[in-house]
Short mmCIF file of N, CA and C in Angstrom, two decimals:
data_model
loop_
_atom_site.label_atom_id
_atom_site.label_comp_id
_atom_site.label_asym_id
_atom_site.label_seq_id
_atom_site.Cartn_x
_atom_site.Cartn_y
_atom_site.Cartn_z
N MET R 187 115.80 209.47 116.41
CA MET R 187 116.41 208.23 116.85
C MET R 187 117.13 207.57 115.67
N ASN R 188 118.30 207.07 115.91
CA ASN R 188 119.11 206.43 114.87
C ASN R 188 118.56 205.06 114.49
N PRO R 189 118.85 204.62 113.28
CA PRO R 189 118.43 203.26 112.89
C PRO R 189 119.22 202.23 113.68
N SER R 190 118.68 201.06 113.76
CA SER R 190 119.37 199.94 114.38
C SER R 190 120.67 199.66 113.64
N ALA R 191 121.71 199.32 114.37
CA ALA R 191 123.00 198.98 113.75
C ALA R 191 122.84 197.78 112.81
N TRP R 192 121.96 196.84 113.16
CA TRP R 192 121.70 195.68 112.31
C TRP R 192 121.10 196.12 110.98
N VAL R 193 120.15 197.03 111.04
CA VAL R 193 119.51 197.54 109.82
C VAL R 193 120.54 198.31 108.99
N GLU R 194 121.33 199.14 109.62
CA GLU R 194 122.37 199.87 108.88
C GLU R 194 123.32 198.90 108.17
N ARG R 195 123.75 197.88 108.87
CA ARG R 195 124.71 196.93 108.31
C ARG R 195 124.15 196.20 107.09
N TRP R 196 122.93 195.69 107.20
CA TRP R 196 122.40 194.78 106.18
C TRP R 196 121.53 195.44 105.13
N SER R 197 121.29 196.74 105.23
CA SER R 197 120.45 197.39 104.21
C SER R 197 121.28 198.28 103.29
N LYS R 198 122.56 198.13 103.30
CA LYS R 198 123.43 198.91 102.41
C LYS R 198 123.51 198.26 101.04
N GLY R 199 123.87 199.09 100.04
CA GLY R 199 124.16 198.57 98.71
C GLY R 199 123.01 198.51 97.74
N TRP R 200 121.85 199.03 98.10
CA TRP R 200 120.73 198.99 97.17
C TRP R 200 120.85 200.12 96.17
N ALA R 201 120.42 199.85 94.96
CA ALA R 201 120.40 200.87 93.91
C ALA R 201 119.35 201.92 94.23
N GLN R 202 119.56 203.12 93.71
CA GLN R 202 118.59 204.20 93.83
C GLN R 202 117.23 203.68 93.35
N GLY R 203 116.18 203.91 94.13
CA GLY R 203 114.84 203.51 93.73
C GLY R 203 114.44 202.10 94.13
N ALA R 204 115.33 201.35 94.76
CA ALA R 204 114.95 200.02 95.25
C ALA R 204 113.79 200.19 96.24
N THR R 205 112.99 199.16 96.38
CA THR R 205 111.80 199.25 97.23
C THR R 205 112.04 198.63 98.59
N ALA R 206 111.44 199.24 99.60
CA ALA R 206 111.56 198.74 100.97
C ALA R 206 110.21 198.80 101.66
N LEU R 207 109.96 197.83 102.51
CA LEU R 207 108.77 197.79 103.34
C LEU R 207 109.21 197.75 104.79
N ASP R 208 108.71 198.69 105.59
CA ASP R 208 108.97 198.71 107.03
C ASP R 208 107.67 198.35 107.73
N VAL R 209 107.64 197.17 108.33
CA VAL R 209 106.44 196.64 108.97
C VAL R 209 106.40 197.09 110.42
N ALA R 210 105.24 197.60 110.86
CA ALA R 210 105.09 198.17 112.20
C ALA R 210 106.11 199.29 112.37
N CYS R 211 106.07 200.23 111.45
CA CYS R 211 107.10 201.26 111.33
C CYS R 211 107.06 202.32 112.43
N GLY R 212 105.95 202.43 113.15
CA GLY R 212 105.87 203.41 114.23
C GLY R 212 106.12 204.82 113.72
N SER R 213 106.95 205.56 114.44
CA SER R 213 107.21 206.95 114.06
C SER R 213 108.23 207.07 112.93
N GLY R 214 108.81 205.95 112.49
CA GLY R 214 109.54 205.93 111.24
C GLY R 214 111.04 206.13 111.24
N ARG R 215 111.73 205.72 112.28
CA ARG R 215 113.18 205.92 112.25
C ARG R 215 113.82 205.19 111.07
N HIS R 216 113.35 203.99 110.76
CA HIS R 216 113.91 203.26 109.63
C HIS R 216 113.34 203.74 108.30
N VAL R 217 112.08 204.15 108.28
CA VAL R 217 111.48 204.70 107.06
C VAL R 217 112.30 205.89 106.59
N ARG R 218 112.57 206.81 107.49
CA ARG R 218 113.33 208.02 107.14
C ARG R 218 114.75 207.68 106.70
N TRP R 219 115.38 206.75 107.41
CA TRP R 219 116.76 206.39 107.09
C TRP R 219 116.85 205.75 105.71
N LEU R 220 115.95 204.83 105.40
CA LEU R 220 115.95 204.16 104.09
C LEU R 220 115.61 205.14 102.97
N ALA R 221 114.62 205.99 103.20
CA ALA R 221 114.25 206.98 102.19
C ALA R 221 115.41 207.95 101.93
N GLY R 222 116.13 208.27 102.97
CA GLY R 222 117.28 209.15 102.84
C GLY R 222 118.41 208.56 102.02
N ARG R 223 118.36 207.26 101.81
CA ARG R 223 119.36 206.57 100.99
C ARG R 223 118.81 206.26 99.60
N GLY R 224 117.71 206.89 99.24
CA GLY R 224 117.18 206.77 97.88
C GLY R 224 116.23 205.62 97.64
N MET R 225 115.80 204.93 98.70
CA MET R 225 114.86 203.83 98.52
C MET R 225 113.43 204.36 98.46
N GLN R 226 112.58 203.66 97.72
CA GLN R 226 111.15 203.93 97.68
C GLN R 226 110.54 203.12 98.81
N VAL R 227 110.13 203.78 99.88
CA VAL R 227 109.74 203.09 101.12
C VAL R 227 108.23 203.09 101.30
N THR R 228 107.73 201.94 101.73
CA THR R 228 106.35 201.79 102.18
C THR R 228 106.42 201.44 103.66
N GLY R 229 105.70 202.18 104.46
CA GLY R 229 105.62 201.88 105.89
C GLY R 229 104.21 201.46 106.23
N ILE R 230 104.09 200.52 107.13
CA ILE R 230 102.76 200.08 107.56
C ILE R 230 102.73 200.05 109.08
N ASP R 231 101.64 200.58 109.63
CA ASP R 231 101.46 200.60 111.07
C ASP R 231 99.97 200.82 111.34
N ARG R 232 99.52 200.40 112.50
CA ARG R 232 98.11 200.60 112.82
C ARG R 232 97.84 201.95 113.47
N ASP R 233 98.89 202.65 113.90
CA ASP R 233 98.76 203.92 114.59
C ASP R 233 98.95 205.09 113.63
N ALA R 234 97.83 205.64 113.15
CA ALA R 234 97.89 206.75 112.19
C ALA R 234 98.55 207.98 112.78
N LEU R 235 98.40 208.20 114.08
CA LEU R 235 99.04 209.36 114.71
C LEU R 235 100.56 209.23 114.70
N ALA R 236 101.06 208.04 114.93
CA ALA R 236 102.51 207.84 114.95
C ALA R 236 103.14 208.06 113.58
N THR R 237 102.40 207.76 112.52
CA THR R 237 102.97 207.82 111.17
C THR R 237 102.66 209.10 110.41
N VAL R 238 101.89 210.00 110.98
CA VAL R 238 101.44 211.18 110.25
C VAL R 238 102.60 212.00 109.68
N SER R 239 103.71 212.07 110.35
CA SER R 239 104.84 212.88 109.86
C SER R 239 105.63 212.18 108.75
N LEU R 240 105.25 210.96 108.41
CA LEU R 240 105.98 210.20 107.40
C LEU R 240 105.39 210.32 106.00
N ASN R 241 104.22 210.92 105.89
CA ASN R 241 103.54 210.99 104.60
C ASN R 241 104.34 211.72 103.53
N ASP R 242 105.26 212.58 103.93
CA ASP R 242 106.06 213.31 102.95
C ASP R 242 107.29 212.53 102.48
N VAL R 243 107.62 211.41 103.13
CA VAL R 243 108.81 210.64 102.75
C VAL R 243 108.53 209.24 102.25
N ALA R 244 107.32 208.74 102.47
CA ALA R 244 107.04 207.35 102.12
C ALA R 244 105.55 207.14 101.87
N GLU R 245 105.26 206.01 101.24
CA GLU R 245 103.88 205.56 101.16
C GLU R 245 103.55 204.95 102.52
N ILE R 246 102.54 205.50 103.18
CA ILE R 246 102.18 205.01 104.51
C ILE R 246 100.81 204.36 104.44
N ILE R 247 100.74 203.16 104.99
CA ILE R 247 99.48 202.41 105.04
C ILE R 247 99.12 202.21 106.49
N THR R 248 97.92 202.64 106.84
CA THR R 248 97.42 202.43 108.19
C THR R 248 96.53 201.20 108.17
N ALA R 249 96.94 200.18 108.90
CA ALA R 249 96.16 198.93 108.92
C ALA R 249 96.53 198.13 110.17
N ASP R 250 95.56 197.42 110.69
CA ASP R 250 95.80 196.50 111.80
C ASP R 250 96.11 195.14 111.19
N ILE R 251 97.37 194.84 111.03
CA ILE R 251 97.78 193.62 110.33
C ILE R 251 97.63 192.37 111.19
N GLU R 252 97.26 192.54 112.44
CA GLU R 252 96.99 191.39 113.29
C GLU R 252 95.52 190.99 113.22
N ALA R 253 94.64 191.95 113.03
CA ALA R 253 93.20 191.66 113.04
C ALA R 253 92.57 191.68 111.65
N GLY R 254 93.18 192.39 110.73
CA GLY R 254 92.59 192.54 109.40
C GLY R 254 93.39 191.82 108.34
N PRO R 255 92.96 191.95 107.10
CA PRO R 255 93.68 191.30 106.00
C PRO R 255 94.99 192.04 105.71
N TRP R 256 95.93 191.35 105.12
CA TRP R 256 97.20 191.94 104.71
C TRP R 256 96.92 192.90 103.56
N PRO R 257 97.25 194.17 103.71
CA PRO R 257 96.88 195.16 102.69
C PRO R 257 97.81 195.21 101.48
N LEU R 258 98.83 194.40 101.45
CA LEU R 258 99.81 194.46 100.36
C LEU R 258 99.89 193.15 99.58
N VAL R 259 98.77 192.47 99.46
CA VAL R 259 98.73 191.19 98.76
C VAL R 259 99.30 191.34 97.35
N GLY R 260 100.24 190.46 97.01
CA GLY R 260 100.81 190.46 95.67
C GLY R 260 101.99 191.40 95.48
N ARG R 261 102.25 192.27 96.44
CA ARG R 261 103.38 193.20 96.29
C ARG R 261 104.64 192.58 96.86
N GLU R 262 105.76 192.82 96.17
CA GLU R 262 107.07 192.34 96.61
C GLU R 262 107.99 193.54 96.76
N PHE R 263 108.98 193.40 97.64
CA PHE R 263 109.90 194.48 97.95
C PHE R 263 111.33 193.95 97.94
N ASP R 264 112.25 194.84 97.57
CA ASP R 264 113.67 194.48 97.60
C ASP R 264 114.14 194.27 99.04
N LEU R 265 113.55 195.01 99.96
CA LEU R 265 113.91 194.89 101.37
C LEU R 265 112.64 194.89 102.21
N VAL R 266 112.48 193.87 103.03
CA VAL R 266 111.38 193.82 104.00
C VAL R 266 112.03 193.88 105.37
N LEU R 267 111.60 194.85 106.16
CA LEU R 267 112.21 195.13 107.45
C LEU R 267 111.18 195.06 108.57
N VAL R 268 111.56 194.37 109.64
CA VAL R 268 110.74 194.33 110.85
C VAL R 268 111.67 194.54 112.03
N ALA R 269 111.37 195.54 112.86
CA ALA R 269 112.18 195.81 114.04
C ALA R 269 111.28 195.99 115.26
N ASN R 270 111.58 195.25 116.31
CA ASN R 270 110.86 195.36 117.58
C ASN R 270 109.37 195.09 117.45
N TYR R 271 109.04 194.09 116.67
CA TYR R 271 107.65 193.71 116.47
C TYR R 271 107.60 192.21 116.21
N LEU R 272 106.60 191.55 116.75
CA LEU R 272 106.46 190.11 116.54
C LEU R 272 104.98 189.73 116.48
N TRP R 273 104.59 189.20 115.34
CA TRP R 273 103.28 188.60 115.16
C TRP R 273 103.51 187.37 114.29
N ARG R 274 103.66 186.22 114.95
CA ARG R 274 104.07 185.00 114.29
C ARG R 274 103.23 184.60 113.08
N PRO R 275 101.91 184.78 113.10
CA PRO R 275 101.13 184.41 111.92
C PRO R 275 101.53 185.16 110.65
N LEU R 276 102.26 186.26 110.80
CA LEU R 276 102.66 187.07 109.67
C LEU R 276 103.94 186.57 108.98
N PHE R 277 104.68 185.65 109.61
CA PHE R 277 105.95 185.19 109.03
C PHE R 277 105.83 184.78 107.56
N PRO R 278 104.90 183.89 107.19
CA PRO R 278 104.82 183.48 105.77
C PRO R 278 104.51 184.65 104.83
N THR R 279 103.66 185.57 105.27
CA THR R 279 103.31 186.74 104.46
C THR R 279 104.53 187.62 104.22
N LEU R 280 105.32 187.83 105.26
CA LEU R 280 106.51 188.67 105.14
C LEU R 280 107.52 188.03 104.20
N ILE R 281 107.71 186.74 104.33
CA ILE R 281 108.65 186.04 103.46
C ILE R 281 108.18 186.10 102.00
N ASP R 282 106.87 185.96 101.78
CA ASP R 282 106.33 186.07 100.42
C ASP R 282 106.52 187.46 99.84
N ALA R 283 106.63 188.48 100.69
CA ALA R 283 106.78 189.86 100.22
C ALA R 283 108.22 190.19 99.80
N VAL R 284 109.15 189.29 100.04
CA VAL R 284 110.55 189.52 99.65
C VAL R 284 110.69 189.15 98.17
N ALA R 285 111.09 190.11 97.36
CA ALA R 285 111.27 189.90 95.92
C ALA R 285 112.48 189.00 95.66
N PRO R 286 112.51 188.31 94.52
CA PRO R 286 113.71 187.54 94.16
C PRO R 286 114.94 188.45 94.18
N GLY R 287 115.97 188.00 94.86
CA GLY R 287 117.17 188.81 95.05
C GLY R 287 117.04 189.79 96.19
N GLY R 288 115.86 189.85 96.81
CA GLY R 288 115.60 190.77 97.91
C GLY R 288 116.00 190.20 99.25
N ARG R 289 115.83 191.01 100.26
CA ARG R 289 116.34 190.68 101.59
C ARG R 289 115.27 190.91 102.65
N LEU R 290 115.25 190.04 103.65
CA LEU R 290 114.43 190.20 104.85
C LEU R 290 115.36 190.53 106.00
N LEU R 291 115.08 191.61 106.70
CA LEU R 291 115.79 191.95 107.93
C LEU R 291 114.78 191.93 109.06
N TYR R 292 115.05 191.12 110.06
CA TYR R 292 114.12 191.01 111.18
C TYR R 292 114.94 191.09 112.46
N GLU R 293 114.50 191.92 113.38
CA GLU R 293 115.19 192.11 114.65
C GLU R 293 114.15 192.39 115.72
N THR R 294 114.07 191.52 116.73
CA THR R 294 113.13 191.77 117.81
C THR R 294 113.58 191.05 119.08
N PHE R 295 112.77 191.16 120.09
CA PHE R 295 113.13 190.65 121.41
C PHE R 295 113.07 189.12 121.46
N ALA R 296 113.93 188.57 122.31
CA ALA R 296 114.04 187.12 122.44
C ALA R 296 113.80 186.71 123.89
N ILE R 297 113.55 185.42 124.04
CA ILE R 297 113.37 184.86 125.37
C ILE R 297 114.57 185.25 126.23
N GLY R 298 114.32 185.59 127.45
CA GLY R 298 115.33 186.13 128.35
C GLY R 298 115.03 187.59 128.66
N GLN R 299 114.38 188.28 127.70
CA GLN R 299 114.04 189.69 127.88
C GLN R 299 113.17 189.89 129.12
N GLN R 300 112.33 188.90 129.43
CA GLN R 300 111.43 189.01 130.58
C GLN R 300 112.21 189.15 131.89
N THR R 301 113.49 188.79 131.91
CA THR R 301 114.30 188.90 133.13
C THR R 301 114.91 190.29 133.30
N VAL R 302 114.88 191.10 132.25
CA VAL R 302 115.52 192.42 132.32
C VAL R 302 114.57 193.58 132.02
N GLY R 303 113.38 193.29 131.53
CA GLY R 303 112.45 194.38 131.21
C GLY R 303 111.34 193.94 130.28
N ARG R 304 110.74 194.92 129.62
CA ARG R 304 109.64 194.66 128.73
C ARG R 304 110.14 194.58 127.29
N PRO R 305 109.43 193.84 126.44
CA PRO R 305 108.26 193.03 126.76
C PRO R 305 108.62 191.79 127.57
N ALA R 306 107.66 191.31 128.30
CA ALA R 306 107.89 190.15 129.16
C ALA R 306 106.99 188.97 128.82
N ARG R 307 105.92 189.21 128.06
CA ARG R 307 105.01 188.12 127.71
C ARG R 307 105.65 187.21 126.67
N PRO R 308 105.57 185.91 126.83
CA PRO R 308 106.16 184.97 125.87
C PRO R 308 105.66 185.17 124.44
N ASP R 309 104.42 185.66 124.28
CA ASP R 309 103.88 185.92 122.94
C ASP R 309 104.73 186.91 122.16
N PHE R 310 105.47 187.76 122.87
CA PHE R 310 106.26 188.82 122.23
C PHE R 310 107.75 188.54 122.24
N LEU R 311 108.14 187.30 122.59
CA LEU R 311 109.55 186.95 122.68
C LEU R 311 109.85 185.73 121.82
N LEU R 312 110.86 185.85 120.98
CA LEU R 312 111.26 184.74 120.12
C LEU R 312 111.94 183.64 120.91
N GLN R 313 111.66 182.42 120.56
CA GLN R 313 112.34 181.26 121.13
C GLN R 313 113.70 181.11 120.44
N PRO R 314 114.66 180.42 121.06
CA PRO R 314 115.96 180.22 120.42
C PRO R 314 115.79 179.59 119.02
N GLY R 315 116.41 180.21 118.03
CA GLY R 315 116.38 179.69 116.66
C GLY R 315 115.08 179.90 115.92
N GLU R 316 114.12 180.59 116.50
CA GLU R 316 112.80 180.72 115.87
C GLU R 316 112.87 181.44 114.52
N LEU R 317 113.68 182.48 114.41
CA LEU R 317 113.78 183.17 113.12
C LEU R 317 114.43 182.28 112.06
N LEU R 318 115.36 181.44 112.47
CA LEU R 318 115.97 180.50 111.52
C LEU R 318 114.93 179.56 110.94
N VAL R 319 114.05 179.07 111.78
CA VAL R 319 112.97 178.17 111.32
C VAL R 319 112.01 178.93 110.41
N ALA R 320 111.62 180.14 110.82
CA ALA R 320 110.67 180.93 110.03
C ALA R 320 111.22 181.27 108.65
N CYS R 321 112.53 181.40 108.53
CA CYS R 321 113.16 181.80 107.26
C CYS R 321 113.75 180.63 106.50
N ALA R 322 113.24 179.42 106.75
CA ALA R 322 113.81 178.21 106.15
C ALA R 322 113.83 178.27 104.62
N GLY R 323 112.94 179.00 103.98
CA GLY R 323 112.92 179.08 102.51
C GLY R 323 113.85 180.13 101.94
N LEU R 324 114.53 180.86 102.80
CA LEU R 324 115.45 181.91 102.36
C LEU R 324 116.88 181.52 102.70
N ARG R 325 117.84 182.19 102.08
CA ARG R 325 119.25 181.97 102.39
C ARG R 325 119.66 182.93 103.50
N VAL R 326 120.04 182.39 104.64
CA VAL R 326 120.44 183.20 105.79
C VAL R 326 121.86 183.69 105.57
N ILE R 327 122.04 185.02 105.63
CA ILE R 327 123.37 185.61 105.45
C ILE R 327 123.89 186.25 106.73
N GLY R 328 123.02 186.37 107.74
CA GLY R 328 123.43 186.89 109.02
C GLY R 328 122.42 186.50 110.08
N TYR R 329 122.91 186.14 111.27
CA TYR R 329 122.00 185.73 112.35
C TYR R 329 122.69 185.97 113.69
N GLU R 330 121.93 186.48 114.64
CA GLU R 330 122.42 186.67 116.01
C GLU R 330 121.28 186.38 116.97
N ASP R 331 121.62 185.83 118.12
CA ASP R 331 120.66 185.56 119.17
C ASP R 331 121.39 185.69 120.48
N GLY R 332 121.07 186.72 121.26
CA GLY R 332 121.77 186.88 122.52
C GLY R 332 121.44 188.17 123.23
N PHE R 333 122.30 188.50 124.19
CA PHE R 333 122.12 189.67 125.04
C PHE R 333 123.05 190.78 124.57
N GLU R 334 122.48 191.95 124.30
CA GLU R 334 123.27 193.08 123.84
C GLU R 334 122.63 194.38 124.28
N SER R 335 123.43 195.28 124.78
CA SER R 335 122.96 196.62 125.17
C SER R 335 121.76 196.55 126.12
N GLY R 336 121.80 195.63 127.05
CA GLY R 336 120.77 195.54 128.07
C GLY R 336 119.48 194.88 127.65
N ARG R 337 119.50 194.17 126.52
CA ARG R 337 118.28 193.49 126.08
C ARG R 337 118.63 192.19 125.35
N TYR R 338 117.68 191.27 125.39
CA TYR R 338 117.82 190.01 124.65
C TYR R 338 117.17 190.20 123.28
N VAL R 339 117.92 189.92 122.22
CA VAL R 339 117.41 190.10 120.87
C VAL R 339 117.78 188.92 119.99
N GLN R 340 117.00 188.77 118.96
CA GLN R 340 117.29 187.81 117.90
C GLN R 340 117.16 188.58 116.59
N ARG R 341 118.13 188.35 115.68
CA ARG R 341 118.17 189.09 114.42
C ARG R 341 118.50 188.13 113.28
N ILE R 342 117.93 188.45 112.13
CA ILE R 342 118.27 187.66 110.95
C ILE R 342 118.32 188.58 109.73
N ALA R 343 119.23 188.26 108.84
CA ALA R 343 119.29 188.86 107.51
C ALA R 343 119.24 187.67 106.55
N ALA R 344 118.25 187.67 105.68
CA ALA R 344 118.07 186.53 104.78
C ALA R 344 117.69 187.02 103.39
N VAL R 345 118.11 186.28 102.38
CA VAL R 345 117.92 186.65 100.98
C VAL R 345 117.04 185.62 100.28
N ARG R 346 116.13 186.12 99.43
CA ARG R 346 115.40 185.21 98.54
C ARG R 346 116.25 185.09 97.29
N GLU R 347 116.70 183.90 97.03
CA GLU R 347 117.55 183.67 95.86
C GLU R 347 116.77 183.98 94.59
N PRO R 348 117.39 184.62 93.62
CA PRO R 348 116.72 184.84 92.33
C PRO R 348 116.35 183.50 91.71
N SER R 349 115.40 183.53 90.79
CA SER R 349 114.84 182.29 90.27
C SER R 349 115.73 181.57 89.26
N SER R 350 116.69 182.26 88.65
CA SER R 350 117.56 181.56 87.70
C SER R 350 119.01 181.97 87.92
N SER R 351 119.93 181.14 87.47
CA SER R 351 121.34 181.46 87.65
C SER R 351 121.73 182.70 86.88
N ASP R 352 121.07 182.94 85.74
CA ASP R 352 121.36 184.13 84.96
C ASP R 352 121.00 185.39 85.73
N SER R 353 119.80 185.44 86.33
CA SER R 353 119.42 186.63 87.07
C SER R 353 120.26 186.74 88.34
N TYR R 354 120.68 185.62 88.92
CA TYR R 354 121.53 185.67 90.10
C TYR R 354 122.88 186.30 89.74
N LEU R 355 123.43 185.93 88.60
CA LEU R 355 124.71 186.49 88.19
C LEU R 355 124.59 187.99 87.96
N ARG R 356 123.52 188.44 87.31
CA ARG R 356 123.31 189.88 87.11
C ARG R 356 123.16 190.58 88.44
N TYR R 357 122.43 189.97 89.38
CA TYR R 357 122.23 190.57 90.72
C TYR R 357 123.57 190.66 91.44
N ALA R 358 124.34 189.58 91.42
CA ALA R 358 125.62 189.55 92.14
C ALA R 358 126.60 190.58 91.58
N LEU R 359 126.50 190.85 90.28
CA LEU R 359 127.40 191.81 89.66
C LEU R 359 126.87 193.24 89.74
N GLY R 360 125.70 193.41 90.34
CA GLY R 360 125.14 194.74 90.52
C GLY R 360 124.42 195.28 89.31
N ALA R 361 124.08 194.44 88.35
CA ALA R 361 123.41 194.89 87.14
C ALA R 361 121.90 194.94 87.29
N GLU R 362 121.37 194.36 88.34
CA GLU R 362 119.92 194.39 88.56
C GLU R 362 119.60 195.22 89.76
#
């Protein structure tokens, strides 16, 4: 399965060896795609059977991130990716995992999806503007909320600004 067009668009331009985290990675369409572009990828999912084929391309962590503790405390990544997954209590943790100069890409189902298919439970559907609110501490560089390809989705690409103007200038010029 191909990566999401949103992920392809916003995950370009990383240097060889940049780090990426794919949350709820499942069978790994994004893990494989990012690793194929030279990123050091960590995937996390609760289904060990779904991720077994990914052990040769990425660091895979099997954990129930809804019921248990976050297994990556203190780790930061150049790219944090979430696709087709929503667990609202995790928003602050995911934002904390974005390294200075790093990016958060989030894409999942939005309200309205219940009228065309699954998921249909409100717990699994973003409210209008919800990702914008969740990412208030980051700089939003891309956002969409609407109906596309037979589904309602909300997407965001957001950057954690580097801590100083000097490091920002190096990052912007591609030196970091």
